[in-house]
Amino acid sequence: MEIFEFIEDVVLEFKKDERTTELSQVAREMGFRFRKRERFRVQGYLLKEFPVFEGKSKKWLVGVSSKTDRGAGMFSRIYDYVYHGDLGKKTTTVFEIKCKRIALPSFYIYPKTTLEQVKQFFIKEDKAFEYLKEFHASYQFETDDLNTIERELNDEILDIITEKKGVHLMYNHDYFLLFYPNETIKARDIEAEYKMLEKVVVLLSKPF
C-alpha cells in the first residue's frame, strides 16, 4: 500500500494541472505556504473524527495552503479534500482553523432539508437562539449543550451564516471546519470564504 502511495505522490509532485496552479497562486497572494498534496492518514486524529471525513476508502488532501498566526493563536489550512465514494471521485474544498483560545461545546451548523423545514411548523423543539427566525428558517444547529452555547456563542456568527446558502460549519476539539459538501470552491472565491471563517473564529476567541 505504502509503495503505491509513494509512487502516486511522486507522479503528482511533477504533474501540472490548472487547479493546483490556481491554488498555489491564491496561497501566495494570501501569504500562505503551499503543498501540492498530503496523505489523509497522517492527519491528526482529532481532525479525523469530523463526520465529513468518515467512511470513504481512498482519500487525501490536495492543494494544501497553511498559515500560522501566533498573535491570534490560530493555525489555518485550506485544501481540496478528495475521496473515492460509491459514486466515484468527489472533491470538497475545506477551510480549517485550529484555535486553542476557544472553549465551547462541539456544534454543527448545516442547511435544513425540505423535510426539516416542514417539520418545524408542526413539532416544537428546543433550539439555540430560538429568536433568530431567519437563521432557523434555513439552518439546523446541533449541539449537546444548548445552555453553554447560548451563553458563550456570539449570535453575530449566526447572522454571518444566514447570509450564505448551503454552508456547513463544524466545531470540535479546537478545530473549525467550513465547507460545502462535494463542492469545489472557485479559486477567485477562496479568500472571501476563508475570511468569513476567520471572522467567526475571531468573534469567538478569548484573550490569552
JSON list of C-alpha atoms in Angstrom, two decimals:
[
{"chain": "A", "resi": 1, "resn": "MET", "atom": "CA", "xyz": [0.00, 0.00, 0.00]},
{"chain": "A", "resi": 2, "resn": "GLU", "atom": "CA", "xyz": [2.70, 2.49, 1.01]},
{"chain": "A", "resi": 3, "resn": "ILE", "atom": "CA", "xyz": [4.80, 1.85, -2.12]},
{"chain": "A", "resi": 4, "resn": "PHE", "atom": "CA", "xyz": [1.81, 2.66, -4.33]},
{"chain": "A", "resi": 5, "resn": "GLU", "atom": "CA", "xyz": [1.13, 5.83, -2.33]},
{"chain": "A", "resi": 6, "resn": "PHE", "atom": "CA", "xyz": [4.79, 6.81, -2.70]},
{"chain": "A", "resi": 7, "resn": "ILE", "atom": "CA", "xyz": [4.68, 6.32, -6.46]},
{"chain": "A", "resi": 8, "resn": "GLU", "atom": "CA", "xyz": [1.44, 8.31, -6.68]},
{"chain": "A", "resi": 9, "resn": "ASP", "atom": "CA", "xyz": [2.96, 11.12, -4.60]},
{"chain": "A", "resi": 10, "resn": "VAL", "atom": "CA", "xyz": [5.96, 11.31, -6.95]},
{"chain": "A", "resi": 11, "resn": "VAL", "atom": "CA", "xyz": [3.72, 11.41, -10.03]},
{"chain": "A", "resi": 12, "resn": "LEU", "atom": "CA", "xyz": [1.52, 14.14, -8.57]},
{"chain": "A", "resi": 13, "resn": "GLU", "atom": "CA", "xyz": [4.55, 16.16, -7.47]},
{"chain": "A", "resi": 14, "resn": "PHE", "atom": "CA", "xyz": [5.62, 16.59, -11.08]},
{"chain": "A", "resi": 15, "resn": "LYS", "atom": "CA", "xyz": [2.16, 16.66, -12.63]},
{"chain": "A", "resi": 16, "resn": "LYS", "atom": "CA", "xyz": [0.88, 20.11, -13.52]},
{"chain": "A", "resi": 17, "resn": "ASP", "atom": "CA", "xyz": [-2.82, 20.95, -13.57]},
{"chain": "A", "resi": 18, "resn": "GLU", "atom": "CA", "xyz": [-4.83, 24.15, -13.66]},
{"chain": "A", "resi": 19, "resn": "ARG", "atom": "CA", "xyz": [-6.40, 23.72, -10.21]},
{"chain": "A", "resi": 20, "resn": "THR", "atom": "CA", "xyz": [-3.06, 23.22, -8.44]},
{"chain": "A", "resi": 21, "resn": "THR", "atom": "CA", "xyz": [-1.60, 26.23, -10.23]},
{"chain": "A", "resi": 22, "resn": "GLU", "atom": "CA", "xyz": [-4.56, 28.39, -9.21]},
{"chain": "A", "resi": 23, "resn": "LEU", "atom": "CA", "xyz": [-4.44, 27.25, -5.58]},
{"chain": "A", "resi": 24, "resn": "SER", "atom": "CA", "xyz": [-0.72, 27.89, -5.43]},
{"chain": "A", "resi": 25, "resn": "GLN", "atom": "CA", "xyz": [-1.23, 31.43, -6.70]},
{"chain": "A", "resi": 26, "resn": "VAL", "atom": "CA", "xyz": [-4.05, 32.10, -4.20]},
{"chain": "A", "resi": 27, "resn": "ALA", "atom": "CA", "xyz": [-1.87, 30.81, -1.35]},
{"chain": "A", "resi": 28, "resn": "ARG", "atom": "CA", "xyz": [0.95, 33.13, -2.38]},
{"chain": "A", "resi": 29, "resn": "GLU", "atom": "CA", "xyz": [-1.40, 36.13, -2.57]},
{"chain": "A", "resi": 30, "resn": "MET", "atom": "CA", "xyz": [-2.83, 35.33, 0.88]},
{"chain": "A", "resi": 31, "resn": "GLY", "atom": "CA", "xyz": [0.60, 34.80, 2.46]},
{"chain": "A", "resi": 32, "resn": "PHE", "atom": "CA", "xyz": [0.09, 31.05, 2.99]},
{"chain": "A", "resi": 33, "resn": "ARG", "atom": "CA", "xyz": [2.59, 28.25, 2.47]},
{"chain": "A", "resi": 34, "resn": "PHE", "atom": "CA", "xyz": [1.62, 25.70, -0.13]},
{"chain": "A", "resi": 35, "resn": "ARG", "atom": "CA", "xyz": [1.96, 21.94, -0.61]},
{"chain": "A", "resi": 36, "resn": "LYS", "atom": "CA", "xyz": [0.56, 20.03, -3.56]},
{"chain": "A", "resi": 37, "resn": "ARG", "atom": "CA", "xyz": [-0.69, 17.09, -1.53]},
{"chain": "A", "resi": 38, "resn": "GLU", "atom": "CA", "xyz": [-0.89, 15.48, 1.91]},
{"chain": "A", "resi": 39, "resn": "ARG", "atom": "CA", "xyz": [-1.95, 11.94, 2.78]},
{"chain": "A", "resi": 40, "resn": "PHE", "atom": "CA", "xyz": [-5.11, 11.85, 4.83]},
{"chain": "A", "resi": 41, "resn": "ARG", "atom": "CA", "xyz": [-3.92, 9.03, 7.07]},
{"chain": "A", "resi": 42, "resn": "VAL", "atom": "CA", "xyz": [-1.13, 11.21, 8.53]},
{"chain": "A", "resi": 43, "resn": "GLN", "atom": "CA", "xyz": [-3.56, 13.93, 9.66]},
{"chain": "A", "resi": 44, "resn": "GLY", "atom": "CA", "xyz": [-4.23, 14.46, 13.37]},
{"chain": "A", "resi": 45, "resn": "TYR", "atom": "CA", "xyz": [-6.64, 12.03, 14.99]},
{"chain": "A", "resi": 46, "resn": "LEU", "atom": "CA", "xyz": [-8.89, 14.84, 16.28]},
{"chain": "A", "resi": 47, "resn": "LEU", "atom": "CA", "xyz": [-9.37, 16.13, 12.76]},
{"chain": "A", "resi": 48, "resn": "LYS", "atom": "CA", "xyz": [-10.18, 12.63, 11.51]},
{"chain": "A", "resi": 49, "resn": "GLU", "atom": "CA", "xyz": [-13.12, 12.46, 13.94]},
{"chain": "A", "resi": 50, "resn": "PHE", "atom": "CA", "xyz": [-15.16, 15.01, 11.98]},
{"chain": "A", "resi": 51, "resn": "PRO", "atom": "CA", "xyz": [-18.11, 13.40, 10.17]},
{"chain": "A", "resi": 52, "resn": "VAL", "atom": "CA", "xyz": [-17.15, 15.00, 6.86]},
{"chain": "A", "resi": 53, "resn": "PHE", "atom": "CA", "xyz": [-14.13, 12.66, 6.77]},
{"chain": "A", "resi": 54, "resn": "GLU", "atom": "CA", "xyz": [-15.92, 9.49, 7.88]},
{"chain": "A", "resi": 55, "resn": "GLY", "atom": "CA", "xyz": [-16.01, 6.40, 5.71]},
{"chain": "A", "resi": 56, "resn": "LYS", "atom": "CA", "xyz": [-14.71, 6.75, 2.17]},
{"chain": "A", "resi": 57, "resn": "SER", "atom": "CA", "xyz": [-12.00, 4.41, 1.00]},
{"chain": "A", "resi": 58, "resn": "LYS", "atom": "CA", "xyz": [-9.15, 6.30, -0.60]},
{"chain": "A", "resi": 59, "resn": "LYS", "atom": "CA", "xyz": [-8.79, 9.92, 0.49]},
{"chain": "A", "resi": 60, "resn": "TRP", "atom": "CA", "xyz": [-6.20, 12.68, 0.51]},
{"chain": "A", "resi": 61, "resn": "LEU", "atom": "CA", "xyz": [-5.77, 16.46, 0.73]},
{"chain": "A", "resi": 62, "resn": "VAL", "atom": "CA", "xyz": [-4.77, 18.33, -2.41]},
{"chain": "A", "resi": 63, "resn": "GLY", "atom": "CA", "xyz": [-3.50, 21.90, -2.82]},
{"chain": "A", "resi": 64, "resn": "VAL", "atom": "CA", "xyz": [-2.88, 22.45, 0.89]},
{"chain": "A", "resi": 65, "resn": "SER", "atom": "CA", "xyz": [-2.38, 26.10, 1.90]},
{"chain": "A", "resi": 66, "resn": "SER", "atom": "CA", "xyz": [-1.35, 26.74, 5.53]},
{"chain": "A", "resi": 67, "resn": "LYS", "atom": "CA", "xyz": [-0.52, 29.66, 7.79]},
{"chain": "A", "resi": 68, "resn": "THR", "atom": "CA", "xyz": [0.34, 30.10, 11.46]},
{"chain": "A", "resi": 69, "resn": "ASP", "atom": "CA", "xyz": [-0.73, 33.32, 13.20]},
{"chain": "A", "resi": 70, "resn": "ARG", "atom": "CA", "xyz": [0.91, 33.15, 16.62]},
{"chain": "A", "resi": 71, "resn": "GLY", "atom": "CA", "xyz": [-0.50, 36.51, 17.70]},
{"chain": "A", "resi": 72, "resn": "ALA", "atom": "CA", "xyz": [-4.06, 35.34, 17.13]},
{"chain": "A", "resi": 73, "resn": "GLY", "atom": "CA", "xyz": [-3.31, 31.78, 18.27]},
{"chain": "A", "resi": 74, "resn": "MET", "atom": "CA", "xyz": [-4.58, 30.33, 15.01]},
{"chain": "A", "resi": 75, "resn": "PHE", "atom": "CA", "xyz": [-3.33, 27.70, 12.57]},
{"chain": "A", "resi": 76, "resn": "SER", "atom": "CA", "xyz": [-5.20, 27.81, 9.26]},
{"chain": "A", "resi": 77, "resn": "ARG", "atom": "CA", "xyz": [-5.41, 25.50, 6.28]},
{"chain": "A", "resi": 78, "resn": "ILE", "atom": "CA", "xyz": [-7.33, 25.45, 3.03]},
{"chain": "A", "resi": 79, "resn": "TYR", "atom": "CA", "xyz": [-7.43, 22.33, 0.87]},
{"chain": "A", "resi": 80, "resn": "ASP", "atom": "CA", "xyz": [-9.42, 20.18, -1.51]},
{"chain": "A", "resi": 81, "resn": "TYR", "atom": "CA", "xyz": [-10.49, 17.02, 0.29]},
{"chain": "A", "resi": 82, "resn": "VAL", "atom": "CA", "xyz": [-10.57, 14.33, -2.40]},
{"chain": "A", "resi": 83, "resn": "TYR", "atom": "CA", "xyz": [-12.00, 10.88, -1.88]},
{"chain": "A", "resi": 84, "resn": "HIS", "atom": "CA", "xyz": [-13.47, 7.94, -3.74]},
{"chain": "A", "resi": 85, "resn": "GLY", "atom": "CA", "xyz": [-17.03, 7.15, -2.70]},
{"chain": "A", "resi": 86, "resn": "ASP", "atom": "CA", "xyz": [-19.70, 4.80, -4.04]},
{"chain": "A", "resi": 87, "resn": "LEU", "atom": "CA", "xyz": [-20.38, 7.13, -6.96]},
{"chain": "A", "resi": 88, "resn": "GLY", "atom": "CA", "xyz": [-16.75, 7.77, -7.87]},
{"chain": "A", "resi": 89, "resn": "LYS", "atom": "CA", "xyz": [-14.30, 10.54, -7.14]},
{"chain": "A", "resi": 90, "resn": "LYS", "atom": "CA", "xyz": [-15.59, 13.52, -5.13]},
{"chain": "A", "resi": 91, "resn": "THR", "atom": "CA", "xyz": [-13.98, 16.78, -4.03]},
{"chain": "A", "resi": 92, "resn": "THR", "atom": "CA", "xyz": [-14.90, 19.18, -1.23]},
{"chain": "A", "resi": 93, "resn": "THR", "atom": "CA", "xyz": [-12.94, 22.37, -0.55]},
{"chain": "A", "resi": 94, "resn": "VAL", "atom": "CA", "xyz": [-12.39, 22.64, 3.21]},
{"chain": "A", "resi": 95, "resn": "PHE", "atom": "CA", "xyz": [-11.48, 25.73, 5.23]},
{"chain": "A", "resi": 96, "resn": "GLU", "atom": "CA", "xyz": [-9.92, 24.76, 8.55]},
{"chain": "A", "resi": 97, "resn": "ILE", "atom": "CA", "xyz": [-8.83, 26.86, 11.53]},
{"chain": "A", "resi": 98, "resn": "LYS", "atom": "CA", "xyz": [-7.44, 25.45, 14.76]},
{"chain": "A", "resi": 99, "resn": "CYS", "atom": "CA", "xyz": [-7.59, 27.86, 17.71]},
{"chain": "A", "resi": 100, "resn": "LYS", "atom": "CA", "xyz": [-6.89, 26.93, 21.33]},
{"chain": "A", "resi": 101, "resn": "ARG", "atom": "CA", "xyz": [-8.31, 30.24, 22.57]},
{"chain": "A", "resi": 102, "resn": "ILE", "atom": "CA", "xyz": [-11.85, 28.93, 22.16]},
{"chain": "A", "resi": 103, "resn": "ALA", "atom": "CA", "xyz": [-13.54, 26.68, 24.69]},
{"chain": "A", "resi": 104, "resn": "LEU", "atom": "CA", "xyz": [-17.01, 25.72, 23.50]},
{"chain": "A", "resi": 105, "resn": "PRO", "atom": "CA", "xyz": [-19.09, 22.56, 23.35]},
{"chain": "A", "resi": 106, "resn": "SER", "atom": "CA", "xyz": [-18.94, 20.97, 19.93]},
{"chain": "A", "resi": 107, "resn": "PHE", "atom": "CA", "xyz": [-21.56, 22.13, 17.45]},
{"chain": "A", "resi": 108, "resn": "TYR", "atom": "CA", "xyz": [-22.62, 21.63, 13.86]},
{"chain": "A", "resi": 109, "resn": "ILE", "atom": "CA", "xyz": [-24.50, 24.14, 11.71]},
{"chain": "A", "resi": 110, "resn": "TYR", "atom": "CA", "xyz": [-25.87, 22.85, 8.41]},
{"chain": "A", "resi": 111, "resn": "PRO", "atom": "CA", "xyz": [-28.69, 23.62, 5.94]},
{"chain": "A", "resi": 112, "resn": "LYS", "atom": "CA", "xyz": [-32.12, 22.25, 6.73]},
{"chain": "A", "resi": 113, "resn": "THR", "atom": "CA", "xyz": [-33.56, 19.69, 4.39]},
{"chain": "A", "resi": 114, "resn": "THR", "atom": "CA", "xyz": [-37.03, 20.28, 2.93]},
{"chain": "A", "resi": 115, "resn": "LEU", "atom": "CA", "xyz": [-38.41, 17.75, 5.42]},
{"chain": "A", "resi": 116, "resn": "GLU", "atom": "CA", "xyz": [-36.83, 19.59, 8.36]},
{"chain": "A", "resi": 117, "resn": "GLN", "atom": "CA", "xyz": [-38.22, 22.90, 7.10]},
{"chain": "A", "resi": 118, "resn": "VAL", "atom": "CA", "xyz": [-41.71, 21.45, 7.01]},
{"chain": "A", "resi": 119, "resn": "LYS", "atom": "CA", "xyz": [-41.29, 19.64, 10.34]},
{"chain": "A", "resi": 120, "resn": "GLN", "atom": "CA", "xyz": [-40.52, 22.87, 12.23]},
{"chain": "A", "resi": 121, "resn": "PHE", "atom": "CA", "xyz": [-44.09, 24.08, 11.66]},
{"chain": "A", "resi": 122, "resn": "PHE", "atom": "CA", "xyz": [-45.60, 21.03, 13.37]},
{"chain": "A", "resi": 123, "resn": "ILE", "atom": "CA", "xyz": [-43.12, 19.92, 16.02]},
{"chain": "A", "resi": 124, "resn": "LYS", "atom": "CA", "xyz": [-41.77, 22.21, 18.74]},
{"chain": "A", "resi": 125, "resn": "GLU", "atom": "CA", "xyz": [-38.10, 21.57, 19.60]},
{"chain": "A", "resi": 126, "resn": "ASP", "atom": "CA", "xyz": [-35.63, 23.28, 21.92]},
{"chain": "A", "resi": 127, "resn": "LYS", "atom": "CA", "xyz": [-33.03, 25.07, 19.85]},
{"chain": "A", "resi": 128, "resn": "ALA", "atom": "CA", "xyz": [-30.21, 27.54, 20.34]},
{"chain": "A", "resi": 129, "resn": "PHE", "atom": "CA", "xyz": [-31.02, 31.20, 19.68]},
{"chain": "A", "resi": 130, "resn": "GLU", "atom": "CA", "xyz": [-34.68, 30.48, 19.01]},
{"chain": "A", "resi": 131, "resn": "TYR", "atom": "CA", "xyz": [-35.38, 34.18, 18.43]},
{"chain": "A", "resi": 132, "resn": "LEU", "atom": "CA", "xyz": [-33.24, 34.19, 15.26]},
{"chain": "A", "resi": 133, "resn": "LYS", "atom": "CA", "xyz": [-36.12, 33.26, 12.97]},
{"chain": "A", "resi": 134, "resn": "GLU", "atom": "CA", "xyz": [-34.30, 33.93, 9.70]},
{"chain": "A", "resi": 135, "resn": "PHE", "atom": "CA", "xyz": [-31.42, 31.67, 10.70]},
{"chain": "A", "resi": 136, "resn": "HIS", "atom": "CA", "xyz": [-33.68, 28.82, 11.79]},
{"chain": "A", "resi": 137, "resn": "ALA", "atom": "CA", "xyz": [-35.70, 29.07, 8.59]},
{"chain": "A", "resi": 138, "resn": "SER", "atom": "CA", "xyz": [-32.69, 27.80, 6.64]},
{"chain": "A", "resi": 139, "resn": "TYR", "atom": "CA", "xyz": [-30.26, 26.19, 9.09]},
{"chain": "A", "resi": 140, "resn": "GLN", "atom": "CA", "xyz": [-30.12, 23.47, 11.71]},
{"chain": "A", "resi": 141, "resn": "PHE", "atom": "CA", "xyz": [-27.98, 23.94, 14.84]},
{"chain": "A", "resi": 142, "resn": "GLU", "atom": "CA", "xyz": [-26.85, 20.77, 16.62]},
{"chain": "A", "resi": 143, "resn": "THR", "atom": "CA", "xyz": [-25.10, 20.73, 20.00]},
{"chain": "A", "resi": 144, "resn": "ASP", "atom": "CA", "xyz": [-25.20, 18.70, 23.21]},
{"chain": "A", "resi": 145, "resn": "ASP", "atom": "CA", "xyz": [-25.03, 21.79, 25.43]},
{"chain": "A", "resi": 146, "resn": "LEU", "atom": "CA", "xyz": [-27.61, 24.41, 24.48]},
{"chain": "A", "resi": 147, "resn": "ASN", "atom": "CA", "xyz": [-27.18, 26.45, 27.66]},
{"chain": "A", "resi": 148, "resn": "THR", "atom": "CA", "xyz": [-23.43, 26.97, 27.25]},
{"chain": "A", "resi": 149, "resn": "ILE", "atom": "CA", "xyz": [-23.77, 27.67, 23.53]},
{"chain": "A", "resi": 150, "resn": "GLU", "atom": "CA", "xyz": [-26.39, 30.37, 24.10]},
{"chain": "A", "resi": 151, "resn": "ARG", "atom": "CA", "xyz": [-24.26, 31.91, 26.85]},
{"chain": "A", "resi": 152, "resn": "GLU", "atom": "CA", "xyz": [-20.92, 31.87, 25.03]},
{"chain": "A", "resi": 153, "resn": "LEU", "atom": "CA", "xyz": [-21.67, 31.99, 21.31]},
{"chain": "A", "resi": 154, "resn": "ASN", "atom": "CA", "xyz": [-21.89, 35.42, 19.71]},
{"chain": "A", "resi": 155, "resn": "ASP", "atom": "CA", "xyz": [-25.12, 35.43, 17.73]},
{"chain": "A", "resi": 156, "resn": "GLU", "atom": "CA", "xyz": [-23.47, 37.72, 15.16]},
{"chain": "A", "resi": 157, "resn": "ILE", "atom": "CA", "xyz": [-21.89, 34.50, 13.91]},
{"chain": "A", "resi": 158, "resn": "LEU", "atom": "CA", "xyz": [-25.32, 33.13, 13.01]},
{"chain": "A", "resi": 159, "resn": "ASP", "atom": "CA", "xyz": [-26.11, 36.33, 11.13]},
{"chain": "A", "resi": 160, "resn": "ILE", "atom": "CA", "xyz": [-22.96, 35.70, 9.05]},
{"chain": "A", "resi": 161, "resn": "ILE", "atom": "CA", "xyz": [-24.07, 32.14, 8.31]},
{"chain": "A", "resi": 162, "resn": "THR", "atom": "CA", "xyz": [-27.61, 33.24, 7.46]},
{"chain": "A", "resi": 163, "resn": "GLU", "atom": "CA", "xyz": [-26.27, 35.40, 4.63]},
{"chain": "A", "resi": 164, "resn": "LYS", "atom": "CA", "xyz": [-24.76, 32.29, 3.00]},
{"chain": "A", "resi": 165, "resn": "LYS", "atom": "CA", "xyz": [-26.51, 29.45, 1.22]},
{"chain": "A", "resi": 166, "resn": "GLY", "atom": "CA", "xyz": [-25.64, 25.80, 1.75]},
{"chain": "A", "resi": 167, "resn": "VAL", "atom": "CA", "xyz": [-22.66, 26.28, 4.08]},
{"chain": "A", "resi": 168, "resn": "HIS", "atom": "CA", "xyz": [-21.67, 23.75, 6.76]},
{"chain": "A", "resi": 169, "resn": "LEU", "atom": "CA", "xyz": [-19.80, 24.89, 9.89]},
{"chain": "A", "resi": 170, "resn": "MET", "atom": "CA", "xyz": [-18.40, 22.41, 12.43]},
{"chain": "A", "resi": 171, "resn": "TYR", "atom": "CA", "xyz": [-16.53, 22.97, 15.68]},
{"chain": "A", "resi": 172, "resn": "ASN", "atom": "CA", "xyz": [-14.89, 20.32, 17.86]},
{"chain": "A", "resi": 173, "resn": "HIS", "atom": "CA", "xyz": [-11.60, 19.97, 19.79]},
{"chain": "A", "resi": 174, "resn": "ASP", "atom": "CA", "xyz": [-10.29, 23.48, 18.86]},
{"chain": "A", "resi": 175, "resn": "TYR", "atom": "CA", "xyz": [-10.99, 22.86, 15.15]},
{"chain": "A", "resi": 176, "resn": "PHE", "atom": "CA", "xyz": [-13.38, 24.84, 12.97]},
{"chain": "A", "resi": 177, "resn": "LEU", "atom": "CA", "xyz": [-14.27, 23.44, 9.56]},
{"chain": "A", "resi": 178, "resn": "LEU", "atom": "CA", "xyz": [-16.26, 25.30, 6.93]},
{"chain": "A", "resi": 179, "resn": "PHE", "atom": "CA", "xyz": [-17.27, 23.61, 3.69]},
{"chain": "A", "resi": 180, "resn": "TYR", "atom": "CA", "xyz": [-19.96, 22.99, 1.07]},
{"chain": "A", "resi": 181, "resn": "PRO", "atom": "CA", "xyz": [-20.27, 19.20, 0.60]},
{"chain": "A", "resi": 182, "resn": "ASN", "atom": "CA", "xyz": [-18.99, 17.89, -2.72]},
{"chain": "A", "resi": 183, "resn": "GLU", "atom": "CA", "xyz": [-18.32, 21.43, -3.94]},
{"chain": "A", "resi": 184, "resn": "THR", "atom": "CA", "xyz": [-15.01, 22.75, -5.22]},
{"chain": "A", "resi": 185, "resn": "ILE", "atom": "CA", "xyz": [-14.73, 26.45, -4.43]},
{"chain": "A", "resi": 186, "resn": "LYS", "atom": "CA", "xyz": [-13.50, 28.56, -7.33]},
{"chain": "A", "resi": 187, "resn": "ALA", "atom": "CA", "xyz": [-10.03, 29.99, -6.79]},
{"chain": "A", "resi": 188, "resn": "ARG", "atom": "CA", "xyz": [-11.32, 33.56, -7.02]},
{"chain": "A", "resi": 189, "resn": "ASP", "atom": "CA", "xyz": [-13.76, 32.90, -4.12]},
{"chain": "A", "resi": 190, "resn": "ILE", "atom": "CA", "xyz": [-11.37, 31.16, -1.74]},
{"chain": "A", "resi": 191, "resn": "GLU", "atom": "CA", "xyz": [-10.10, 34.22, 0.10]},
{"chain": "A", "resi": 192, "resn": "ALA", "atom": "CA", "xyz": [-13.63, 35.53, 0.80]},
{"chain": "A", "resi": 193, "resn": "GLU", "atom": "CA", "xyz": [-14.76, 32.16, 2.18]},
{"chain": "A", "resi": 194, "resn": "TYR", "atom": "CA", "xyz": [-11.66, 31.92, 4.36]},
{"chain": "A", "resi": 195, "resn": "LYS", "atom": "CA", "xyz": [-12.15, 35.46, 5.65]},
{"chain": "A", "resi": 196, "resn": "MET", "atom": "CA", "xyz": [-15.69, 34.53, 6.66]},
{"chain": "A", "resi": 197, "resn": "LEU", "atom": "CA", "xyz": [-14.44, 31.62, 8.78]},
{"chain": "A", "resi": 198, "resn": "GLU", "atom": "CA", "xyz": [-11.64, 33.74, 10.18]},
{"chain": "A", "resi": 199, "resn": "LYS", "atom": "CA", "xyz": [-14.19, 36.37, 11.26]},
{"chain": "A", "resi": 200, "resn": "VAL", "atom": "CA", "xyz": [-16.25, 33.69, 13.04]},
{"chain": "A", "resi": 201, "resn": "VAL", "atom": "CA", "xyz": [-13.18, 32.46, 14.92]},
{"chain": "A", "resi": 202, "resn": "VAL", "atom": "CA", "xyz": [-12.09, 35.98, 15.89]},
{"chain": "A", "resi": 203, "resn": "LEU", "atom": "CA", "xyz": [-15.56, 36.74, 17.25]},
{"chain": "A", "resi": 204, "resn": "LEU", "atom": "CA", "xyz": [-15.36, 33.63, 19.43]},
{"chain": "A", "resi": 205, "resn": "SER", "atom": "CA", "xyz": [-11.74, 33.95, 20.51]},
{"chain": "A", "resi": 206, "resn": "LYS", "atom": "CA", "xyz": [-10.97, 34.56, 24.14]},
{"chain": "A", "resi": 207, "resn": "PRO", "atom": "CA", "xyz": [-7.94, 36.68, 25.11]},
{"chain": "A", "resi": 208, "resn": "PHE", "atom": "CA", "xyz": [-4.86, 34.85, 26.39]}
]
